[in-house]
Short mmCIF file of N, CA, C and O in Angstrom, two decimals:
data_model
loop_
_atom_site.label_atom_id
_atom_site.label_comp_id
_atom_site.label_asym_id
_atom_site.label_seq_id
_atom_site.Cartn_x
_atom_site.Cartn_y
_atom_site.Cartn_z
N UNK L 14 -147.33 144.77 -11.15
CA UNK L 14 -148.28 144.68 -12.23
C UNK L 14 -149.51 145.50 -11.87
O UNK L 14 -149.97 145.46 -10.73
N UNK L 15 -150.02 146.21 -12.80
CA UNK L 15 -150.77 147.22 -12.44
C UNK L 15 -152.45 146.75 -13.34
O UNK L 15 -152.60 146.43 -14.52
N UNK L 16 -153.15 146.84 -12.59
CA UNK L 16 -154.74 146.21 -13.37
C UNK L 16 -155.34 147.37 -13.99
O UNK L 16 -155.41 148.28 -13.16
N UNK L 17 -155.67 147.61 -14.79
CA UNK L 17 -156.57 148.23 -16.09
C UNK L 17 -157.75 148.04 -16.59
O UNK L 17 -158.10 147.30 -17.51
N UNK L 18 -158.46 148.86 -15.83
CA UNK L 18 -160.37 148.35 -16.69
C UNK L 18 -160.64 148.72 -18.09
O UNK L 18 -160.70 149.71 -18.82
N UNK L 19 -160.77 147.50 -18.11
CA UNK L 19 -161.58 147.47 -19.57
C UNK L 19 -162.10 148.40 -20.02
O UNK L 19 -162.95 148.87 -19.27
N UNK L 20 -161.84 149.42 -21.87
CA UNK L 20 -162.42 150.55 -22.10
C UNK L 20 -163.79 150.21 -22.48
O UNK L 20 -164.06 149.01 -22.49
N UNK L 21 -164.76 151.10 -22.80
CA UNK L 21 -165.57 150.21 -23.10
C UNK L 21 -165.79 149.67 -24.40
O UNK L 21 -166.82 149.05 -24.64
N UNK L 22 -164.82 149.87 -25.34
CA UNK L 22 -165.06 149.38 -26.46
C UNK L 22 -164.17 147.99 -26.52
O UNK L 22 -164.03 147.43 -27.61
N UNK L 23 -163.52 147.40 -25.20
CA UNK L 23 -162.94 145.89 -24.95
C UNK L 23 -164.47 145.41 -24.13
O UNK L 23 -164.76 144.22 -24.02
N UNK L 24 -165.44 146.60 -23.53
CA UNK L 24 -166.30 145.74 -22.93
C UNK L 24 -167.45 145.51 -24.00
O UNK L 24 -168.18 144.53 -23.86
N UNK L 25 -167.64 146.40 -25.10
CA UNK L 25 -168.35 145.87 -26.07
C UNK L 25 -168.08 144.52 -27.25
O UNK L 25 -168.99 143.96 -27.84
N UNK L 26 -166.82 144.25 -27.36
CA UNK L 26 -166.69 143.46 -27.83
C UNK L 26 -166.49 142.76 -26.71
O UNK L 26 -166.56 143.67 -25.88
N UNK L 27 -166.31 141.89 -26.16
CA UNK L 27 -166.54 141.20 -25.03
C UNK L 27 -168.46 140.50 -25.36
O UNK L 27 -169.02 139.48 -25.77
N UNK L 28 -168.80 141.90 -24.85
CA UNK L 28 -170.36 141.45 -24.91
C UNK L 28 -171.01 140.46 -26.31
O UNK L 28 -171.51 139.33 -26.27
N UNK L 29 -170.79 141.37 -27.46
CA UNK L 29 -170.13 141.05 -28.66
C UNK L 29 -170.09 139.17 -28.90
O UNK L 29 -170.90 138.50 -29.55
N UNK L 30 -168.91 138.68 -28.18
CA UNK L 30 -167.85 137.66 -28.58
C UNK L 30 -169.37 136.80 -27.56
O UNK L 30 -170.02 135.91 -28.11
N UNK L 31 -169.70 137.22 -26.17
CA UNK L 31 -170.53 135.87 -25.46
C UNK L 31 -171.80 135.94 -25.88
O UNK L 31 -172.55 135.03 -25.52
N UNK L 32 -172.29 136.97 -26.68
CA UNK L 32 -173.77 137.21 -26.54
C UNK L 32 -173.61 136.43 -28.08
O UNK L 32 -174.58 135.73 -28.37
N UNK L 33 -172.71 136.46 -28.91
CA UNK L 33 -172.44 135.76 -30.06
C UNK L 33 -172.65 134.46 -30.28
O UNK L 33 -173.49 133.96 -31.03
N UNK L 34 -171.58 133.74 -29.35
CA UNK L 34 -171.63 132.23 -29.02
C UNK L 34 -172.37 131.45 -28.50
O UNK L 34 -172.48 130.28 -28.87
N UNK L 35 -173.31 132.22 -27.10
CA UNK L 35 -174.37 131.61 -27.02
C UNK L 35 -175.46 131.89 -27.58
O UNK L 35 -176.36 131.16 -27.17
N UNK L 36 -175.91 132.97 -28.69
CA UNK L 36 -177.03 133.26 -29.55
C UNK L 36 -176.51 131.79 -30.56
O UNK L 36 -177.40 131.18 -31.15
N UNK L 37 -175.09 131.34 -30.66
CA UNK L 37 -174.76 130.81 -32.15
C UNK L 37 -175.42 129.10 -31.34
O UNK L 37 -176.37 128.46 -31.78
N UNK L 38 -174.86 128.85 -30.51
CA UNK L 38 -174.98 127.69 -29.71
C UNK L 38 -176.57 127.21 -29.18
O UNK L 38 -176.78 126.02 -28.95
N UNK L 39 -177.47 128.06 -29.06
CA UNK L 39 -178.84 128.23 -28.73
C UNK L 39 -179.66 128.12 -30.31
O UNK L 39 -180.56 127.31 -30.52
N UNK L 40 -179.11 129.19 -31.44
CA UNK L 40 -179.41 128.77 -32.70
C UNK L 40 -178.59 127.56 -33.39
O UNK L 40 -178.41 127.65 -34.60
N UNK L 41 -178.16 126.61 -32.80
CA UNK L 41 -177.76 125.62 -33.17
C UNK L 41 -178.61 124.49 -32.89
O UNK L 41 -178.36 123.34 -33.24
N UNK L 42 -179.60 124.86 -32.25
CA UNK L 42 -180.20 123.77 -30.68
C UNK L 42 -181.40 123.99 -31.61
O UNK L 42 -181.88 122.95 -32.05
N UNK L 43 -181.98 125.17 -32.01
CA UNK L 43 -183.01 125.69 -32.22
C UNK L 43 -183.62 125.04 -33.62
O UNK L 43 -184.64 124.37 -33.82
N UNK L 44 -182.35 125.59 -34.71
CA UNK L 44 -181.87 124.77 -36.17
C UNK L 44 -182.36 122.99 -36.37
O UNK L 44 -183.19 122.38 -37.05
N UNK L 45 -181.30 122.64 -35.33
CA UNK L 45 -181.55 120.96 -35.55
C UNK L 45 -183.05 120.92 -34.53
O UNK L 45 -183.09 119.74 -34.19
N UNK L 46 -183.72 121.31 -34.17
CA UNK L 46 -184.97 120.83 -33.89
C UNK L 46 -186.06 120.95 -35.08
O UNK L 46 -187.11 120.32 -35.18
N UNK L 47 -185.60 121.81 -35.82
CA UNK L 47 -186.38 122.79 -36.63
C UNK L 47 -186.53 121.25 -37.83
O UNK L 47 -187.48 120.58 -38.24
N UNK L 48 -184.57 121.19 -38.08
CA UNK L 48 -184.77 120.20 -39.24
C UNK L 48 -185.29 119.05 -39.02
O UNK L 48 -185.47 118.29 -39.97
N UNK L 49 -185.65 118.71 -37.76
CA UNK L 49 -185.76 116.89 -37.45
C UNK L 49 -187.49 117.20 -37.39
O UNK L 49 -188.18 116.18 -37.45
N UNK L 50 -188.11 118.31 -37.29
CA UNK L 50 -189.48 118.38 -37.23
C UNK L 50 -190.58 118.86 -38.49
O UNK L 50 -191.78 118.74 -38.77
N UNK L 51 -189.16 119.55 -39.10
CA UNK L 51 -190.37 120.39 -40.36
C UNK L 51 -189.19 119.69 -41.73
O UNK L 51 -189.57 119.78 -42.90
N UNK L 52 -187.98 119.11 -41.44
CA UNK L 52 -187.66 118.81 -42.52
C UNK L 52 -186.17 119.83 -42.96
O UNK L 52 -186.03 120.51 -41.94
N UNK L 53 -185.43 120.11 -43.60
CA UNK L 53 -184.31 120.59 -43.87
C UNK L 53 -184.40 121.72 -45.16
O UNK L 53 -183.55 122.59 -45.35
N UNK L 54 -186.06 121.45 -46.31
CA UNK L 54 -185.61 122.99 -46.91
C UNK L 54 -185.38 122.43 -47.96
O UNK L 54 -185.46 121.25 -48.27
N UNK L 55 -184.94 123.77 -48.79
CA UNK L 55 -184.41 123.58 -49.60
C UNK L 55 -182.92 123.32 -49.99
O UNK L 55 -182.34 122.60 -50.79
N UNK L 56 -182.44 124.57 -48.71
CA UNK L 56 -181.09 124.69 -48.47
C UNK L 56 -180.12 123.37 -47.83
O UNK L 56 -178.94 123.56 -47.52
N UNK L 57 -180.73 122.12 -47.70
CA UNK L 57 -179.92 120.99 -46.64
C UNK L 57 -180.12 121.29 -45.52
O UNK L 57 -180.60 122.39 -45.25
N UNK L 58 -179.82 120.43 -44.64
CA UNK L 58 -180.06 120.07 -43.18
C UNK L 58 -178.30 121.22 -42.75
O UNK L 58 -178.54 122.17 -42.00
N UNK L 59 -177.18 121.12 -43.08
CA UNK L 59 -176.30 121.88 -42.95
C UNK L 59 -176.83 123.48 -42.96
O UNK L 59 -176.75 124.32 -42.07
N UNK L 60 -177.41 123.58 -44.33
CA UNK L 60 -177.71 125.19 -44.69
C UNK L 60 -178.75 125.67 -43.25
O UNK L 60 -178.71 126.69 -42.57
N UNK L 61 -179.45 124.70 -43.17
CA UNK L 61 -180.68 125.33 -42.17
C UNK L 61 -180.32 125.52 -41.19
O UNK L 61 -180.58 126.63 -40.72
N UNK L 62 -179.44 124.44 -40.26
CA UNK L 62 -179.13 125.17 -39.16
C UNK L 62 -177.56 126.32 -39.34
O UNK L 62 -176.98 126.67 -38.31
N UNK L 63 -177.20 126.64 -40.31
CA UNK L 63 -176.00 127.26 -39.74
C UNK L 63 -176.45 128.51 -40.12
O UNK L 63 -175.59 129.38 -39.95
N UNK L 64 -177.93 129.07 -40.75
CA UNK L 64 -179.08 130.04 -41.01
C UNK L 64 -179.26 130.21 -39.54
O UNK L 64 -178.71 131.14 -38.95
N UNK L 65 -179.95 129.41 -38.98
CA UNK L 65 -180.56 129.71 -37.68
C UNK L 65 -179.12 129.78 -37.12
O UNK L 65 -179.03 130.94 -37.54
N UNK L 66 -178.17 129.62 -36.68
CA UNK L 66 -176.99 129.44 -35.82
C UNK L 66 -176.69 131.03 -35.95
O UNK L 66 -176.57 131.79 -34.99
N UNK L 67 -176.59 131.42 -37.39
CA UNK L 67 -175.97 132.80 -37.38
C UNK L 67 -176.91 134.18 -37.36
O UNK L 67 -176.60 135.31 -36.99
N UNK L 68 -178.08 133.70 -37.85
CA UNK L 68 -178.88 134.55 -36.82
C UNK L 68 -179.59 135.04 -36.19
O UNK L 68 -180.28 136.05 -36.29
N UNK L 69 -179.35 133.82 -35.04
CA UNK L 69 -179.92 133.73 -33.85
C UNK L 69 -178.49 134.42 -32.76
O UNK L 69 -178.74 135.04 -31.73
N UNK L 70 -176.98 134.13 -33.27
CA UNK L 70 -176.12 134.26 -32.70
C UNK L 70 -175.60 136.33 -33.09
O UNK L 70 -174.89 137.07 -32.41
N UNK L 71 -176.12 136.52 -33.99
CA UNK L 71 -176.19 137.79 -34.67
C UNK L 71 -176.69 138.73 -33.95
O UNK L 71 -176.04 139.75 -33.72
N UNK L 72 -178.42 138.44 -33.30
CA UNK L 72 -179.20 139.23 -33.27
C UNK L 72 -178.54 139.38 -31.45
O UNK L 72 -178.20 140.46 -30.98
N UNK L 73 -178.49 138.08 -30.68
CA UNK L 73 -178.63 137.92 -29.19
C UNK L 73 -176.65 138.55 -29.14
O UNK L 73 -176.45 139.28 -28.16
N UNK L 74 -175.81 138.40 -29.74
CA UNK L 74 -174.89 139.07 -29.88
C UNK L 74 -174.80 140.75 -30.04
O UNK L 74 -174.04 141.48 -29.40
N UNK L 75 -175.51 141.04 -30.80
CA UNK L 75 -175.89 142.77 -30.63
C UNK L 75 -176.42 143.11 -29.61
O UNK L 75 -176.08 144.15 -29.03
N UNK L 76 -177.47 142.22 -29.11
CA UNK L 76 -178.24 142.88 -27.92
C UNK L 76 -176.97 142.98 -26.68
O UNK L 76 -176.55 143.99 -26.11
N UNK L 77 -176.57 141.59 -26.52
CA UNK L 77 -175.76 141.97 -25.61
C UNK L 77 -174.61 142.65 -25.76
O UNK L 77 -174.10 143.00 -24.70
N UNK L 78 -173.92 143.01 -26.94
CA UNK L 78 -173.25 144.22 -26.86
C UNK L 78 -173.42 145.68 -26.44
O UNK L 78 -172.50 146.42 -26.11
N UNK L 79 -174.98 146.07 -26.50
CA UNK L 79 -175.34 146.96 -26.14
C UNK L 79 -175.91 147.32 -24.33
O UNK L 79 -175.91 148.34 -23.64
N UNK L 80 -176.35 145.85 -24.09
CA UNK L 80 -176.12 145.65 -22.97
C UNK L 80 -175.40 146.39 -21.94
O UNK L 80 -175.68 147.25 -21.10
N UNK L 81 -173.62 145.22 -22.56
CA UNK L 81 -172.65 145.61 -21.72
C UNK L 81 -172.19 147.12 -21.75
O UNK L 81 -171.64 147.49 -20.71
N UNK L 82 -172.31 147.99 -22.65
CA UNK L 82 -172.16 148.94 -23.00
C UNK L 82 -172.99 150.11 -22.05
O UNK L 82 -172.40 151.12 -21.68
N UNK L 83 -174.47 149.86 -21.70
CA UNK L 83 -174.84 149.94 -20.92
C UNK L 83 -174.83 150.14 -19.13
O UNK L 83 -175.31 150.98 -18.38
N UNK L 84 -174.03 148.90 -18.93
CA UNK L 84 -174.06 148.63 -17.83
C UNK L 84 -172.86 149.28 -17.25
O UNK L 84 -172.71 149.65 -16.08
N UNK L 85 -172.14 149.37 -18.13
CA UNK L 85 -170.39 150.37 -18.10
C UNK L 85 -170.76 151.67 -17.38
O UNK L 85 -171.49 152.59 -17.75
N UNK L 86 -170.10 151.50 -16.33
CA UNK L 86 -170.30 152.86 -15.35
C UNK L 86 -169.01 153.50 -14.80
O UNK L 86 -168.44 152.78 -13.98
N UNK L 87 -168.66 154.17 -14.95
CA UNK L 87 -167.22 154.94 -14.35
C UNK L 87 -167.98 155.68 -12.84
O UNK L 87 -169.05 156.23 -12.56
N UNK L 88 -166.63 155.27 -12.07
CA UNK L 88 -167.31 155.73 -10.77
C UNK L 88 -166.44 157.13 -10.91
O UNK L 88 -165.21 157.24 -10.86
N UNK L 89 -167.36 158.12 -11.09
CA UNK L 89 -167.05 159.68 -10.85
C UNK L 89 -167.44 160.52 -9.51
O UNK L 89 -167.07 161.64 -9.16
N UNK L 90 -168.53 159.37 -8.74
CA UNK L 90 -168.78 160.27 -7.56
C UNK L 90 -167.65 160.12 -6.60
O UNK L 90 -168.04 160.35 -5.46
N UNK L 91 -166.52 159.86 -6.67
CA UNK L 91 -166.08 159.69 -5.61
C UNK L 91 -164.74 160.86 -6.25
O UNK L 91 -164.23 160.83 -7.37
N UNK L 92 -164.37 162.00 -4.94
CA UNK L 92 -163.45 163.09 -5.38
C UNK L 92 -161.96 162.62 -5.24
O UNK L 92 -161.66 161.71 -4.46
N UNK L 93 -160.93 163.36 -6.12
CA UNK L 93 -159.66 162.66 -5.60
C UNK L 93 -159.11 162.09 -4.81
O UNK L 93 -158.59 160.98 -4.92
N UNK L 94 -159.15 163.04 -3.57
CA UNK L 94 -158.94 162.87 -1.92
C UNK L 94 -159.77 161.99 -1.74
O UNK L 94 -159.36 161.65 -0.63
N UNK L 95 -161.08 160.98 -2.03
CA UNK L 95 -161.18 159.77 -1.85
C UNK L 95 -161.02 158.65 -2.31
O UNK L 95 -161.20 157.57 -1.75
N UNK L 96 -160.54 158.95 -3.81
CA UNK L 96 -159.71 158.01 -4.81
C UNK L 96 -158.81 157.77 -4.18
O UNK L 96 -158.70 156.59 -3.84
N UNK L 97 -157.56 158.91 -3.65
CA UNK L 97 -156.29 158.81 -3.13
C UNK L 97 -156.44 157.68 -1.82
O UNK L 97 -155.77 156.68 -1.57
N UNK L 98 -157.60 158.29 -1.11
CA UNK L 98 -157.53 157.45 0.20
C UNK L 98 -157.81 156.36 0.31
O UNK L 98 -157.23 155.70 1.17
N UNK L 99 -158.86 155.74 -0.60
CA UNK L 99 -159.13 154.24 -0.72
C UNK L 99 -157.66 153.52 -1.62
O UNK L 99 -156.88 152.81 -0.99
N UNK L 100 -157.51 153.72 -2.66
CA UNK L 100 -155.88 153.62 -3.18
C UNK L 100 -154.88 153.24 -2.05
O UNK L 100 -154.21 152.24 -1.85
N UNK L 101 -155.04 154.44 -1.39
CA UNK L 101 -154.22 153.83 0.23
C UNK L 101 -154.11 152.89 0.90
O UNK L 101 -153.14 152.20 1.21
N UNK L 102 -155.43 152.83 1.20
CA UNK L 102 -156.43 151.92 2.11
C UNK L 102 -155.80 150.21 1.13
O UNK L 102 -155.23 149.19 1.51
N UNK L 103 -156.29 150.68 -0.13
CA UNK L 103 -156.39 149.22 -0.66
C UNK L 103 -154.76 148.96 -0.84
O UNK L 103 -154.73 147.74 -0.99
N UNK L 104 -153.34 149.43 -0.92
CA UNK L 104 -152.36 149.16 -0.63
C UNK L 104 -152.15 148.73 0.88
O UNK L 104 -151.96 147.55 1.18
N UNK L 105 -152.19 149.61 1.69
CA UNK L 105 -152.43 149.18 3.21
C UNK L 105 -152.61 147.70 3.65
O UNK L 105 -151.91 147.00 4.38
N UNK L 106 -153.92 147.40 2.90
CA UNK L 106 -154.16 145.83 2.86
C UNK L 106 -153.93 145.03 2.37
O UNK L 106 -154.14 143.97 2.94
N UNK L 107 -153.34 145.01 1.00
CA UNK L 107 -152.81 144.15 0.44
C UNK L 107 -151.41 143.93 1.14
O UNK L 107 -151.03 142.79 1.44
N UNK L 108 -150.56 145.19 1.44
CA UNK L 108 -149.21 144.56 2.08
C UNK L 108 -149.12 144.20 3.41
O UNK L 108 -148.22 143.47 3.83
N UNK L 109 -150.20 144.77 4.24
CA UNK L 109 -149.63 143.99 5.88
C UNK L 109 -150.60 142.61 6.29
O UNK L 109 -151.68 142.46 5.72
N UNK L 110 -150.38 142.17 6.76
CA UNK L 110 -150.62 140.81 7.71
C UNK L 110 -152.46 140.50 7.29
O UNK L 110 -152.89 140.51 6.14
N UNK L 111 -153.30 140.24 8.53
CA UNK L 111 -154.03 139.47 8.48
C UNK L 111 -155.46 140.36 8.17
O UNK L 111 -155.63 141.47 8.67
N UNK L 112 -156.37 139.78 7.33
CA UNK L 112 -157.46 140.61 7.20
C UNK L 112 -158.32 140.77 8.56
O UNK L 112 -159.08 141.73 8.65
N UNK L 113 -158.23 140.06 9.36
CA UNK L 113 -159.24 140.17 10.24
C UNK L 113 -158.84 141.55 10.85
O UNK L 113 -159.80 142.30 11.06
N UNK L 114 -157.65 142.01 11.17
CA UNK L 114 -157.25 142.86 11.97
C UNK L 114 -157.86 144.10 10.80
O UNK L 114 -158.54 144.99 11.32
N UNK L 115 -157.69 144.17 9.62
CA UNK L 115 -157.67 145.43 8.41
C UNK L 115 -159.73 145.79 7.73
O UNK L 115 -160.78 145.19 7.51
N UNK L 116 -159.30 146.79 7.68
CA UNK L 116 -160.67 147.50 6.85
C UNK L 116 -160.82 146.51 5.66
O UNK L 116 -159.76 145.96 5.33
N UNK L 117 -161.66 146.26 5.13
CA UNK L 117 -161.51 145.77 3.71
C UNK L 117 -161.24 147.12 2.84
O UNK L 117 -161.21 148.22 3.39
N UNK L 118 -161.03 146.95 1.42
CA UNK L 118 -161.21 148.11 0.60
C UNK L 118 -162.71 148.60 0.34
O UNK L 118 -163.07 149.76 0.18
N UNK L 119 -163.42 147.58 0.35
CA UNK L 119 -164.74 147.26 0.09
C UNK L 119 -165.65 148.09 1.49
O UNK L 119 -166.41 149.05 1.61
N UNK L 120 -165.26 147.43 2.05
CA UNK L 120 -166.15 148.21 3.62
C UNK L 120 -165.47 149.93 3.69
O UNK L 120 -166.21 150.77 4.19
N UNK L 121 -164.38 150.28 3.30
CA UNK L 121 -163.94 151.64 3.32
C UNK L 121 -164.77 152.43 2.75
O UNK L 121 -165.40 153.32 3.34
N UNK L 122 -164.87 152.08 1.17
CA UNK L 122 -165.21 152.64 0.30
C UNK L 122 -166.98 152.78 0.94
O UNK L 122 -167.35 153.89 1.34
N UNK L 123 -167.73 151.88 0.97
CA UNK L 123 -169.53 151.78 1.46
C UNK L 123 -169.55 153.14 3.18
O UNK L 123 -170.39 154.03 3.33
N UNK L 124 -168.32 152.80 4.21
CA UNK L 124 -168.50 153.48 5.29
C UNK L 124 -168.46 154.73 4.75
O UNK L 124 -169.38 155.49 5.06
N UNK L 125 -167.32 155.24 3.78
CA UNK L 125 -167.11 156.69 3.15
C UNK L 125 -168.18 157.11 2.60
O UNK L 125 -168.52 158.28 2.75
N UNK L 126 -168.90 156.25 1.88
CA UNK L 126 -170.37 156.63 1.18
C UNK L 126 -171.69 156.90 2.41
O UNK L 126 -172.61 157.72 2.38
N UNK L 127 -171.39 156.01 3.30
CA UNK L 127 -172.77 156.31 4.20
C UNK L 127 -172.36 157.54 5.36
O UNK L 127 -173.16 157.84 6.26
N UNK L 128 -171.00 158.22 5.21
CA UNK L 128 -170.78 159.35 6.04
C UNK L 128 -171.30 160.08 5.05
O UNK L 128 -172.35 160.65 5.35
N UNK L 129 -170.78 160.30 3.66
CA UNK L 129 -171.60 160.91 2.50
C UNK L 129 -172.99 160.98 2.65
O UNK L 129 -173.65 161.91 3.13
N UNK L 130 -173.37 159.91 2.18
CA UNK L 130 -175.43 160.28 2.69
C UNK L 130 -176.08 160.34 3.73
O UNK L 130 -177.31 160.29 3.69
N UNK L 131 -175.13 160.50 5.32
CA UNK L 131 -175.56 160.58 6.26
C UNK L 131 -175.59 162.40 6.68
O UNK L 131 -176.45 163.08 7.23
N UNK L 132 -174.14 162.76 6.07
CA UNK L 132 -174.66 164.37 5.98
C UNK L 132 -174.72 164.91 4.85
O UNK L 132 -174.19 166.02 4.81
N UNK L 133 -175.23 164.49 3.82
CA UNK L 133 -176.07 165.02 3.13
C UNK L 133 -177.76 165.18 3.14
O UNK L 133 -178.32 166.09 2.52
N UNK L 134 -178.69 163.89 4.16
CA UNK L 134 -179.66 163.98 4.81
C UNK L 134 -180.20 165.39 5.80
O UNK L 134 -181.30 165.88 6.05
N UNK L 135 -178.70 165.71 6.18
CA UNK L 135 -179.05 166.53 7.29
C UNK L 135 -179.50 168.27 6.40
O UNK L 135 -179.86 169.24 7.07
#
């Protein structure tokens, strides 16, 4: 089974779907305080909060869609021949024996980077 990152338009909706539910869940909180203090409106005690529920859940839902969208980074600094080699690395470890003895994938990838900015300093 082979893992697949998210494009970013599964990570925008994503952002989308949580920034939704808890904008809807927070304007739900927000709503029934609203009605038990100033009263329910014209619209009913129902109408008022599911006003505030949707958008409050609307607005904090966009933001964080744009967010995640944002934060979406493709790692391009790293050249084939070190794609290939960490790829390696991270097969390497997943199939033999005990981590203590093995590189992590994680520590490969950071040591490869600080030989990177160590001669690039120079």
């Amino acid at each position: 089974m082979s893992y697949r990152e998210p494009s970013l338009w599964d990570k925008a909706k994503m952002g989308l779907i949580m920034g939704g539910s808890v904008g809807a869940c927070l304007g739900c909180l927000i709503g029934f305080y609203s009605t038990m203090k100033f009263g329910p409106g014209p619209r009913g005690y129902l109408g008022t909060i599911g006003q505030y529920a949707l958008g409050s859940g609307a607005s904090f839902g966009f933001f964080m869609m744009i967010g995640s969208c944002i934060r979406t980074d493709e790692d391009l600094s790293l050249g084939a021949d070190d794609r290939a080699a960490l790829r390696a690395q991270m097969n390497r470890y997943r199939w033999t024996g005990s981590a203590a003895t093995q590189t992590t994938p994680v520590a490969f990838y950071f040591a490869k980077a600080a030989k990177k900015g160590s001669s690039s300093e120079k």
